[in-house]
Short mmCIF file of C-alpha atoms in Angstrom, two decimals:
data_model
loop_
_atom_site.label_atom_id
_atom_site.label_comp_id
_atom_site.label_asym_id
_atom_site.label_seq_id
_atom_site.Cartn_x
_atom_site.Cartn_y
_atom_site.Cartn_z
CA UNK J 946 0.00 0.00 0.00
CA UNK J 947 1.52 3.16 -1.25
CA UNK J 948 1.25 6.32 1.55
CA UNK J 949 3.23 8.66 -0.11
CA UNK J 950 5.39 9.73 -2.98
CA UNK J 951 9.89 9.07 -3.03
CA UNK J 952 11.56 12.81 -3.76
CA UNK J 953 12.35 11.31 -7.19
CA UNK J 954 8.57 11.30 -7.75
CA UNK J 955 8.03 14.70 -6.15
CA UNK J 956 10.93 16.47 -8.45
CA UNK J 957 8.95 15.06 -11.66
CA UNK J 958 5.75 15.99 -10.61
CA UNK J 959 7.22 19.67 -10.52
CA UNK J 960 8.67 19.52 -13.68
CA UNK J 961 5.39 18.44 -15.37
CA UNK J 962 3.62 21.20 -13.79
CA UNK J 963 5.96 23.86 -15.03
CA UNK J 964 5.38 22.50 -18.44
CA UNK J 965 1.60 22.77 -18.23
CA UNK J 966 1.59 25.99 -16.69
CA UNK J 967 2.94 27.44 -19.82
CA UNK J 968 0.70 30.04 -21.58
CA UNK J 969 0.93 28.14 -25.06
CA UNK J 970 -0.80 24.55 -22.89
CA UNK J 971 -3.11 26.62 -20.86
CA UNK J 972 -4.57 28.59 -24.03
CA UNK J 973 -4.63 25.31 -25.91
CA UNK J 974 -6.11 23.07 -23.06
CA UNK J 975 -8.91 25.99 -22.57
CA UNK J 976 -9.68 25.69 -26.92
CA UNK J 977 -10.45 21.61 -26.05
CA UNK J 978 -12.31 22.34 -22.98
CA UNK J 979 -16.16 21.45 -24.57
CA UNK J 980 -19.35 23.17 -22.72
CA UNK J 981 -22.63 22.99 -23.11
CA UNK J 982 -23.18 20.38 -25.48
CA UNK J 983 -20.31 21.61 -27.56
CA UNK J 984 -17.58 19.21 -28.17
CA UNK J 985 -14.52 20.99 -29.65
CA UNK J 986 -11.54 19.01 -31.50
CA UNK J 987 -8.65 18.59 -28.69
CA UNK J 988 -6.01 17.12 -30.94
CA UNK J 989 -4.10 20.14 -31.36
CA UNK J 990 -3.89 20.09 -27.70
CA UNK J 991 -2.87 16.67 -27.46
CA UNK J 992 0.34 17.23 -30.44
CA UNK J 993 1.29 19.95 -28.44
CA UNK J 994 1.43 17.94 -24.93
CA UNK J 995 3.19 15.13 -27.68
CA UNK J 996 5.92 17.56 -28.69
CA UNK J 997 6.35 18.05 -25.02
CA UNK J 998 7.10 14.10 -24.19
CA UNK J 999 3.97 14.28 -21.98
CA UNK J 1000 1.34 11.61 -23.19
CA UNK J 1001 3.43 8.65 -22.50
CA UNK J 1002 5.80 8.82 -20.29
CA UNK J 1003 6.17 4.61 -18.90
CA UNK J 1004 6.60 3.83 -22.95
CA UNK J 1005 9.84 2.76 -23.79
CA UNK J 1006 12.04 5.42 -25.50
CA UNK J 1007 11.82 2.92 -28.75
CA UNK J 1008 8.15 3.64 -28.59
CA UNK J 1009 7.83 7.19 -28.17
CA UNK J 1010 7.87 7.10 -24.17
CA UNK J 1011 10.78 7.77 -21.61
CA UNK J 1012 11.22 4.73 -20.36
CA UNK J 1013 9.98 5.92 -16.73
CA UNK J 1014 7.56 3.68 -14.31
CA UNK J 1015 4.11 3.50 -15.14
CA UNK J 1016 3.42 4.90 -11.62
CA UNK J 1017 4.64 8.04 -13.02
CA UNK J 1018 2.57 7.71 -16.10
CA UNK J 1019 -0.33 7.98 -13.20
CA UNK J 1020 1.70 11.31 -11.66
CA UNK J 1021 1.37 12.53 -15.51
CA UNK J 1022 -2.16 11.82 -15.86
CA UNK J 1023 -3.24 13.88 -12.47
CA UNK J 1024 -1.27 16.78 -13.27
CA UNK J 1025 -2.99 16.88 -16.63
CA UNK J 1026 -6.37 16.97 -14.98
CA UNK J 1027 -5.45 19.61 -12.32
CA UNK J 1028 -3.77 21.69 -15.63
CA UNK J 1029 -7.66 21.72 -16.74
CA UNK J 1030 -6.77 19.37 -19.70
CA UNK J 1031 -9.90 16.84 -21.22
CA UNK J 1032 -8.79 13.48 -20.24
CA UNK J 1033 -10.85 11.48 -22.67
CA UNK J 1034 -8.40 11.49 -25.24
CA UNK J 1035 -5.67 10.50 -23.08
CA UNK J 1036 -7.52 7.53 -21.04
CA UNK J 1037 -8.72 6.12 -24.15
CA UNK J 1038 -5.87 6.36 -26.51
CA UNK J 1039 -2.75 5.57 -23.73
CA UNK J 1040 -4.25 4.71 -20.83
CA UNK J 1041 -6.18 1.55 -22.43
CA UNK J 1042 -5.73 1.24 -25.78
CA UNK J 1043 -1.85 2.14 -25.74
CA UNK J 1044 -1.24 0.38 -22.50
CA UNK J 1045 -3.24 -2.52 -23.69
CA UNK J 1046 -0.89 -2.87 -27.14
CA UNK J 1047 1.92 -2.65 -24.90
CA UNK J 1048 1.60 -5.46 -23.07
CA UNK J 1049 -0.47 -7.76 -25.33
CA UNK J 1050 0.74 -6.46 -28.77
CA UNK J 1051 3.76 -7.92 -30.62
CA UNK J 1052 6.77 -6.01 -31.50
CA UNK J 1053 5.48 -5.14 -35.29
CA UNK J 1054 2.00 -3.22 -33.61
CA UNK J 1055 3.72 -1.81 -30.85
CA UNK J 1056 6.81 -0.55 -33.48
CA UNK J 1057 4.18 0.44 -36.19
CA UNK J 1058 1.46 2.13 -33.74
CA UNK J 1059 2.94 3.21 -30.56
CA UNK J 1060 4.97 6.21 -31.55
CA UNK J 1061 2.19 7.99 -33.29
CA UNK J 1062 0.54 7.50 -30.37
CA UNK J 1063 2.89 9.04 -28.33
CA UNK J 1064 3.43 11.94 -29.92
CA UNK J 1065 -0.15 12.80 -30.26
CA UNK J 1066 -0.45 12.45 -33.94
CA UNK J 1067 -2.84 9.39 -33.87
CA UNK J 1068 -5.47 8.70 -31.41
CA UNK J 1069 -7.59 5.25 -30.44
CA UNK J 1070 -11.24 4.16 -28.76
CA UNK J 1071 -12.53 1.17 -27.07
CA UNK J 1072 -14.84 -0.83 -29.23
CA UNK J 1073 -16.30 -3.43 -27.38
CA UNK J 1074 -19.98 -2.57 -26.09
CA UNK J 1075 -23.48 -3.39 -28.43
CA UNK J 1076 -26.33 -2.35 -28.61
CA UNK J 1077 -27.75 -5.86 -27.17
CA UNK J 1078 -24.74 -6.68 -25.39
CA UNK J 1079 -24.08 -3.76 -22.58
CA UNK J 1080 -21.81 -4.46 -20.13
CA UNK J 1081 -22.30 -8.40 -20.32
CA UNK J 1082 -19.40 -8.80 -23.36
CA UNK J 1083 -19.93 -12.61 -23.74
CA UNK J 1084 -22.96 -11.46 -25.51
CA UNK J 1085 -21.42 -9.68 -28.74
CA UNK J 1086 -22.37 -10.27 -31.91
CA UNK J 1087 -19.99 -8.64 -33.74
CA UNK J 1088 -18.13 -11.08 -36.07
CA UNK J 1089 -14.83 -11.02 -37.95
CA UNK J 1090 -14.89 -13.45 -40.97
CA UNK J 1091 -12.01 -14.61 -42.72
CA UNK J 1092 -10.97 -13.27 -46.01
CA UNK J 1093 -7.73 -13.71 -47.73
CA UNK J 1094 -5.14 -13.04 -45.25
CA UNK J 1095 -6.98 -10.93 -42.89
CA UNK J 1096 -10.37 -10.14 -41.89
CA UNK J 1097 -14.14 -8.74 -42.90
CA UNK J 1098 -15.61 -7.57 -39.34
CA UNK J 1099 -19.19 -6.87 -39.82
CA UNK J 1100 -21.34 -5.59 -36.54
CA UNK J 1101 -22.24 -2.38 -34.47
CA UNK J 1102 -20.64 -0.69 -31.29
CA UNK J 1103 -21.89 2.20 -29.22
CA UNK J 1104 -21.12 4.29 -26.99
CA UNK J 1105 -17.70 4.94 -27.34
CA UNK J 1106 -16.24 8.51 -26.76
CA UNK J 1107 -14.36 11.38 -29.49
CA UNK J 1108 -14.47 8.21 -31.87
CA UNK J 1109 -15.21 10.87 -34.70
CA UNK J 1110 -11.68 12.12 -33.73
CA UNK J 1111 -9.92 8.92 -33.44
CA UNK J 1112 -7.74 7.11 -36.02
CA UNK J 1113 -7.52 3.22 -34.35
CA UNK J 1114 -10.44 1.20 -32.64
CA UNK J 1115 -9.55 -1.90 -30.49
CA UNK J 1116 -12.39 -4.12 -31.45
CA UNK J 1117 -13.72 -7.37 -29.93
CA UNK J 1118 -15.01 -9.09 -32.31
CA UNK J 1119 -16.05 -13.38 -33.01
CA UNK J 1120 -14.02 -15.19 -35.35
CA UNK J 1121 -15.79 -18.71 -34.63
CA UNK J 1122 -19.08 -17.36 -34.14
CA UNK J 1123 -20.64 -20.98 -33.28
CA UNK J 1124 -18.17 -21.81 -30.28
CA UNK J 1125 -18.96 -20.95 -26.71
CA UNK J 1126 -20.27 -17.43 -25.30
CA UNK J 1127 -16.81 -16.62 -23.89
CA UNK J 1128 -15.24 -18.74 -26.69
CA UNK J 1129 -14.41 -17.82 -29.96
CA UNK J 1130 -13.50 -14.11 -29.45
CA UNK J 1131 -10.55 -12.05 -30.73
CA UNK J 1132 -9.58 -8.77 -30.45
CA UNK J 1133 -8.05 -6.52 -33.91
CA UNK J 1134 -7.17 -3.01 -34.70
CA UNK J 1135 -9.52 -1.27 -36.87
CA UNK J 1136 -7.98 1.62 -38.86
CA UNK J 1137 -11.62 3.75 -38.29
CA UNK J 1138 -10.66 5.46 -41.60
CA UNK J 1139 -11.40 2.37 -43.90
CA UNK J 1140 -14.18 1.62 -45.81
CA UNK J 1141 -17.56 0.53 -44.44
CA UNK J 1142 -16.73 2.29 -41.36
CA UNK J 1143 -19.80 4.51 -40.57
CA UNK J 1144 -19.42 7.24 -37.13
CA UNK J 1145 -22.47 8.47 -35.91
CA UNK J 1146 -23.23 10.53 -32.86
CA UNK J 1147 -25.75 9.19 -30.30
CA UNK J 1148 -27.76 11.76 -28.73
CA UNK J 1149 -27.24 12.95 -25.16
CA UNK J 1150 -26.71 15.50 -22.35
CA UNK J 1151 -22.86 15.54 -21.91
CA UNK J 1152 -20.49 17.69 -23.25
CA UNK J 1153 -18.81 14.69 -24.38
CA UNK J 1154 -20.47 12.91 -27.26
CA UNK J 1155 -21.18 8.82 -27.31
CA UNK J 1156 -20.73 7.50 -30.53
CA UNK J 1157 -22.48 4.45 -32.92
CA UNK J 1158 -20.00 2.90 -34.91
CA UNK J 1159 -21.48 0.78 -37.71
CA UNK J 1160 -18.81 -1.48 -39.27
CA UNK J 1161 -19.97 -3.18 -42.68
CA UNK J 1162 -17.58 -5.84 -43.51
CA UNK J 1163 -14.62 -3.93 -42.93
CA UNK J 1164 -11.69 -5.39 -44.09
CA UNK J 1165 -8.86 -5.62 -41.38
CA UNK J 1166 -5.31 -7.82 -42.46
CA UNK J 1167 -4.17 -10.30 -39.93
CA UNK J 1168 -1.51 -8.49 -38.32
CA UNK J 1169 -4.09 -6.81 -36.95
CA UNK J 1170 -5.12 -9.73 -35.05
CA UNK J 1171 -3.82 -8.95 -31.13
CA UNK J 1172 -2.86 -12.44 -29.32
CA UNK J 1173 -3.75 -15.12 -30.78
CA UNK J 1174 -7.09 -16.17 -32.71
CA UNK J 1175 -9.80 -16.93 -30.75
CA UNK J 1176 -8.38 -16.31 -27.87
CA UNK J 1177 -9.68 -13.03 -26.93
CA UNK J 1178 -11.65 -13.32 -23.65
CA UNK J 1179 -8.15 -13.93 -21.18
CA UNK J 1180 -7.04 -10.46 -23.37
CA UNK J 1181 -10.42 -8.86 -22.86
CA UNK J 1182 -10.62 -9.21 -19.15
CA UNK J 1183 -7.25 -8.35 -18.89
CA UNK J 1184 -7.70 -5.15 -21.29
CA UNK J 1185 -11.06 -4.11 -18.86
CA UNK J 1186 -8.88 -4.78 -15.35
CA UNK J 1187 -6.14 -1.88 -16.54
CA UNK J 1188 -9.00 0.03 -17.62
CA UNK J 1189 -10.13 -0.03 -14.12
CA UNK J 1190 -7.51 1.76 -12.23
CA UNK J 1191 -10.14 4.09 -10.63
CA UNK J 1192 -7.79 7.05 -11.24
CA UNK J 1193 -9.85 9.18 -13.57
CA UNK J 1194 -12.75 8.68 -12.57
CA UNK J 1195 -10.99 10.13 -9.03
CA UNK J 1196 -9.49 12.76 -10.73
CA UNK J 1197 -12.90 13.88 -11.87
CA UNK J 1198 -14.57 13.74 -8.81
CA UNK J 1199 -11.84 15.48 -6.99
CA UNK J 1200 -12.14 18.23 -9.85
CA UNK J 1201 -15.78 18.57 -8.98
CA UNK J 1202 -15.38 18.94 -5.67
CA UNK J 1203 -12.92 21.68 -5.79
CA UNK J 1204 -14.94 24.04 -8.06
CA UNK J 1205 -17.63 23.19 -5.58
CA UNK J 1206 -15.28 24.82 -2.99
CA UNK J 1207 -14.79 27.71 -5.58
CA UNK J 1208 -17.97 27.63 -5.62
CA UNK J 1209 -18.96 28.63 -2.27
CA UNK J 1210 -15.99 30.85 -1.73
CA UNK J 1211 -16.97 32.99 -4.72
CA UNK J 1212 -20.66 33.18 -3.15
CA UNK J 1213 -19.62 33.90 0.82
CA UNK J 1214 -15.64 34.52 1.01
CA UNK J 1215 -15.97 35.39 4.87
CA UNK J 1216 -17.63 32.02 5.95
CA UNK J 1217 -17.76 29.84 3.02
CA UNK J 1218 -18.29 26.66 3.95
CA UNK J 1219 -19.90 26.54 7.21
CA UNK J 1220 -23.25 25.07 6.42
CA UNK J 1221 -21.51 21.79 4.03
CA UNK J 1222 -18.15 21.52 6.43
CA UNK J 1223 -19.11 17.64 7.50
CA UNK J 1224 -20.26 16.93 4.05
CA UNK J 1225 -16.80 18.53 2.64
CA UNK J 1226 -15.28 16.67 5.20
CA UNK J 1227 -16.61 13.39 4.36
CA UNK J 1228 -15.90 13.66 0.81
CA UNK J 1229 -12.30 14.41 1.69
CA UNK J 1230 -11.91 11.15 3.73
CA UNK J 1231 -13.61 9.71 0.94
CA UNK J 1232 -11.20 10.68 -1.92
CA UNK J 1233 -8.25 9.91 0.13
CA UNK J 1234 -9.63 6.80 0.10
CA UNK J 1235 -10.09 6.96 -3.38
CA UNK J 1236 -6.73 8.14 -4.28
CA UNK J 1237 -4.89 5.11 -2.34
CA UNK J 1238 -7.27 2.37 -4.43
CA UNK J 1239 -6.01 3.54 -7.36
CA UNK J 1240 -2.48 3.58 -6.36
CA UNK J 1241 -2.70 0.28 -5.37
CA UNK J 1242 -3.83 -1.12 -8.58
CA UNK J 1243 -1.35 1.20 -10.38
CA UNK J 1244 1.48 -0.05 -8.33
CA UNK J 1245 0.08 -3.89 -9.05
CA UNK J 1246 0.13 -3.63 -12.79
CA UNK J 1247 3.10 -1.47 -12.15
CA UNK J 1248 4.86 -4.58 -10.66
CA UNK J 1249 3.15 -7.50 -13.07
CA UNK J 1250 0.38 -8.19 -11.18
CA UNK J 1251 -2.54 -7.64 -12.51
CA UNK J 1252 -5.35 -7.86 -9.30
CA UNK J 1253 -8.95 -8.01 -11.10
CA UNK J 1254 -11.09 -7.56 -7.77
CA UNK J 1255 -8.80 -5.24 -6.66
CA UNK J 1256 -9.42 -3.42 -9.99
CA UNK J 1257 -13.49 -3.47 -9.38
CA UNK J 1258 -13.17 -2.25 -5.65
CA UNK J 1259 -10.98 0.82 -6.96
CA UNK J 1260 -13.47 1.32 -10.17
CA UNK J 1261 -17.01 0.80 -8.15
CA UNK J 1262 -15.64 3.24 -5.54
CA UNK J 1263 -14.37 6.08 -7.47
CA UNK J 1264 -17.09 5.94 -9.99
CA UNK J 1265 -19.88 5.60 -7.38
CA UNK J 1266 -17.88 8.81 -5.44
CA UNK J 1267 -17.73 10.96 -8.55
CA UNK J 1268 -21.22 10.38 -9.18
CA UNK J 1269 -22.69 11.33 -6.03
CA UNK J 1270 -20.36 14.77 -5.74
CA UNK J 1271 -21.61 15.66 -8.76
CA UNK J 1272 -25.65 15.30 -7.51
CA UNK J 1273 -24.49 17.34 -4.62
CA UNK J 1274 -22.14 19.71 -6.23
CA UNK J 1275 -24.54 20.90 -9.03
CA UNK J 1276 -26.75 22.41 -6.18
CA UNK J 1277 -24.21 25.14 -4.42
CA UNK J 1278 -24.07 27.80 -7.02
CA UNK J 1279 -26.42 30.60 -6.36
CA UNK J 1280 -28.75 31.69 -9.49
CA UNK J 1281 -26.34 34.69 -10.17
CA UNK J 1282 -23.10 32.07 -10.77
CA UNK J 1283 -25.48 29.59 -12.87
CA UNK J 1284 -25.67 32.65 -15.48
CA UNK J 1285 -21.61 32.82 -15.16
CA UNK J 1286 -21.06 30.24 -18.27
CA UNK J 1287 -17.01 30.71 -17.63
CA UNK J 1288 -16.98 29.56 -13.37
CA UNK J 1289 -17.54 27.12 -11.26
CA UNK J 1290 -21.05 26.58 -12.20
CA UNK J 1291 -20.40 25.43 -15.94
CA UNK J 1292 -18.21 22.63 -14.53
CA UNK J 1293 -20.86 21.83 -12.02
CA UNK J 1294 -23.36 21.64 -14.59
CA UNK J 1295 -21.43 19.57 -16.34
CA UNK J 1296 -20.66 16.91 -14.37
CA UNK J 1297 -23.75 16.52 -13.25
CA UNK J 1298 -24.61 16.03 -16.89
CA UNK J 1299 -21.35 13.30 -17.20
CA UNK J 1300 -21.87 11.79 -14.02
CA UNK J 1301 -24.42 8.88 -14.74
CA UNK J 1302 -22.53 7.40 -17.59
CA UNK J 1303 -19.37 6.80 -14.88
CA UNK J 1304 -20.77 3.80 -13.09
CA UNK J 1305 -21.77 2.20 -16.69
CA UNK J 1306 -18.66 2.68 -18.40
CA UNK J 1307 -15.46 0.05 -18.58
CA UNK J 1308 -18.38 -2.18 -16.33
CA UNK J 1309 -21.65 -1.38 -14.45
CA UNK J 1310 -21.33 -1.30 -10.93
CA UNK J 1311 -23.47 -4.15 -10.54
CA UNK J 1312 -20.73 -6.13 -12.63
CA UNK J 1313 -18.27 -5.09 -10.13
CA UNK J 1314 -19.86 -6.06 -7.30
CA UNK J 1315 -20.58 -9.32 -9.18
CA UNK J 1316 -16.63 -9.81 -9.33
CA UNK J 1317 -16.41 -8.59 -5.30
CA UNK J 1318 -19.03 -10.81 -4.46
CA UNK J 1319 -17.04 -14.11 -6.17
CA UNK J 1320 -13.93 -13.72 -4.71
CA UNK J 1321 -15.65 -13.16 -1.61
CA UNK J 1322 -17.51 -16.33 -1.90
CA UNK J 1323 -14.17 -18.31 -3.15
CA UNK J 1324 -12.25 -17.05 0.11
CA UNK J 1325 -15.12 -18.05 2.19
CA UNK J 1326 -14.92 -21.54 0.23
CA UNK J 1327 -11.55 -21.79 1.12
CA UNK J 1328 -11.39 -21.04 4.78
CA UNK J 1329 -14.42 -23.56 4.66
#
């Protein structure tokens, strides 16, 4: 269990602030920053941070990166939040996707995809969930047939996030469509540029927009294939546990909260807080709590191990966290700040808008309680 940060750690976390408190990132990271149902194009933002060695720090050097632990990769990804930067982009493209490729990926995909991803000049989504599949993946119908060398994937996703400004999809997909519901799977990479690749937006509240992407027989050559055929669902569940770090969706609640604080300054700076100190207090306690569950699965992978159920405590917590700041946070601005479309209130407004879609993404909450609940009853088996 990780209590603190080593000086080496401290030192690099003050170097990447000075580099994103430069007036070139903040101007750029407040262009991405969508509002109000407008989702700008944060790319730009995203080369820039590239140029600047900052997207992928853990990678080795032959792949773009620096070569430096993936617990600072984590220190990265914080300071990018704080710095006001969209994370999107950077979850889905380094955090999964990336990170994924890295460890499952052979040398060709990680030598022919990695350092464009690095340096911000190519970008990648999640394409796993369906429209009668949800969270329960064993269910997908989306099937990859052979042809020639390679592949004609045919099926619909949804629900994936800036796909209309994303370049690779990591796709989960059934290449022996008659074999057993976990059976039979295999997971490509779908250039989302190719032909019979349709990107259409699904209507919704957030600022962010979810995405349906219809694929049509897509052609995708076999060194696309990740792992080995058929063999997909070990790589899945391994893909969804590093998704699961709980460390963005703490970084967002921790954002809420604090413009909830700016909040309440702005409307009372004499006594702000003094009718919500408990509640302030106990979402403190709360995130510190937060903030040490997603260490600990950081500093697992970090080290090889890959802990699944520690995974779904750190995801159900921070997600269930984020979401109930946000239905108390989007309450404390006074009329007068709700017209302010530039403070605290616009973020508020926001995530109250996001919030819902936090304990459905990369697994429900019920799944993760599902996986809690198993190796609960397996210990209790055990001692039995």
């Amino acid at each position: 269990m990780r209590f603190g940060f080593t000086e080496d750690q401290q030192r690099f976390r003050a170097d990447v602030r000075k580099t994103l408190r430069s007036a070139q990132v903040r101007n750029a990271a407040a262009q991405a920053t969508g509002a109000d149902g407008v989702e700008p194009d944060a790319r730009p933002l995203y080369r820039l941070l590239g140029e600047r060695g900052l997207l992928a720090v853990h990678w080795p050097v032959e792949y773009g990166g620096q070569g430096r632990p993936l617990t600072d990769a984590a220190i990265v990804a914080e300071e990018l939040v704080r710095a006001g930067v969209p994370d999107t982009l950077h979850v889905n493209t380094i955090q999964i996707v990336g990170q994924f490729l890295l460890m499952a990926g052979d040398a060709e995909q990680k030598r022919r995809h990695l350092p464009a991803l690095a340096r911000g000049e190519s970008f990648a989504s999640v394409l796993y969930t369906e429209p009668d599949a949800g969270s329960d993946l064993g269910a997908l119908r989306t099937v990859a047939a052979p042809d020639g060398d390679g592949y004609r994937i045919t099926g619909t996703k949804v629900f994936s996030l800036k796909t209309r400004f994303v370049d690779l999809g990591l796709c989960a997909a059934r290449t022996s469509p008659d074999a057993g519901k976990y059976q039979g799977i295999s997971l490509f990479l779908i250039d989302l540029h190719a032909p019979g690749v349709t990107v259409s937006v699904i209507p919704g509240i957030g600022d962010e927009h979810f995405h349906q992407i219809q694929l049509d027989a897509v052609h995708v050559p076999g060194e696309n294939l990740i792992g080995a055929r058929d063999e997909g669902w070990p790589l899945l569940n391994e893909a969804l546990t590093i998704e699961r770090t709980g460390l963005d969706y703490f970084l967002k609640a921790e954002h809420w909260l604090q413009a909830a604080l700016d909040s309440l300054i702005d409307r009372d700076p004499d006594s702000p807080h003094v009718d919500h100190v408990e509640q302030i207090g106990r979402w403190k306690g709360a995130l510190a709590a937060d903030h040490a569950l997603a260490w600990e699965v950081l500093t697992g992978i970090q080290a090889d191990r890959v802990d699944p159920v520690a995974a779904a405590v750190a995801k159900y917590h921070s997600s269930e966290l984020a979401q109930s700041i946000a239905a108390w946070a989007v309450d404390i601005p006074s009329p007068e700040q709700r017209a302010d479309r530039t403070g605290p209130a616009r973020i508020l407004n926001s995530a109250y808008r996001e919030a819902p879609g936090l304990t459905l993404s990369a697994g429900t909450s019920e799944v993760m309680l599902q996986i809690m609940a198993a190796a609960f009853d397996s210990l209790a088996h055990q001692e039995n």
